[in-house]
Coordinates of C-alpha atoms in Angstrom, one line a residue:
X237 CA -0.3 10.0 19.3
X238 CA 1.9 7.3 20.8
X239 CA 5.4 7.3 19.3
X240 CA 6.4 3.9 17.9
X241 CA 9.9 2.6 18.6
X242 CA 12.2 3.4 15.6
X243 CA 12.7 0.3 13.4
X244 CA 16.2 -0.9 12.5
X245 CA 17.1 -0.6 8.8
X246 CA 16.6 -4.4 8.5
X247 CA 13.2 -4.3 10.2
X248 CA 12.0 -1.4 8.0
X249 CA 13.1 -3.3 4.9
X250 CA 11.1 -6.3 6.0
X251 CA 8.1 -4.2 6.6
X252 CA 8.3 -2.6 3.1
X253 CA 8.8 -6.0 1.5
X254 CA 5.8 -7.3 3.3
X255 CA 3.7 -4.3 2.3
X256 CA 4.7 -4.5 -1.3
X257 CA 4.3 -8.3 -1.5
X258 CA 0.8 -8.0 0.0
X259 CA -0.3 -5.3 -2.3
X260 CA 1.1 -7.0 -5.3
X261 CA -0.7 -10.2 -4.4
X262 CA -3.9 -8.2 -3.9
X263 CA -3.6 -6.5 -7.3
X264 CA -2.3 -9.6 -9.4
X265 CA -5.8 -10.7 -10.0
X266 CA -4.9 -13.7 -12.2
X267 CA -2.0 -14.7 -10.1
X268 CA 0.6 -14.8 -13.0
X269 CA 3.3 -12.7 -11.3
X270 CA 2.7 -9.6 -13.5
X271 CA 0.4 -6.5 -13.2
X272 CA -1.2 -6.1 -16.6
X273 CA -3.0 -3.1 -17.8
X274 CA -6.3 -4.5 -16.7
X275 CA -5.1 -5.1 -13.2
X276 CA -3.3 -1.7 -13.1
X277 CA -6.7 -0.1 -14.0
X278 CA -8.1 -1.9 -10.8
X279 CA -5.2 -0.5 -8.7
X280 CA -6.0 3.1 -9.8
X281 CA -9.6 2.6 -9.4
X282 CA -9.1 1.3 -5.8
X283 CA -6.7 4.1 -4.8
X284 CA -9.2 6.6 -6.4
X285 CA -11.9 5.4 -4.0
X286 CA -9.9 6.5 -0.9
X287 CA -12.4 9.4 -0.6
X288 CA -12.5 10.5 3.0
X289 CA -9.8 12.4 4.6
X290 CA -9.6 9.6 7.3
X291 CA -9.0 7.0 4.6
X292 CA -6.4 9.2 2.9
X293 CA -4.6 9.7 6.3
X294 CA -4.6 6.0 7.2
X295 CA -3.2 5.3 3.7
X296 CA -0.4 7.9 4.1
X297 CA 0.4 6.5 7.6
X298 CA 0.5 2.9 6.4
X299 CA 2.8 4.0 3.5
X300 CA 5.0 6.2 5.8
X301 CA 5.3 3.4 8.4
X302 CA 6.7 1.1 5.7
X303 CA 9.4 3.5 4.8

């Protein structure tokens, strides 16, 4: 593994906001600015389909890098 340079607090916050905004846009299927129960079902279904260890590892790394 190559170590990434440590992000400043402002940079880490920007990365988190970008990640959350992108996920929200992806899951707000009707674009109304809310995640309703139908859309939440799709979120859970999508996450449940992360089946392989590699996919789960990539998901954790993406999440961790945003923190």
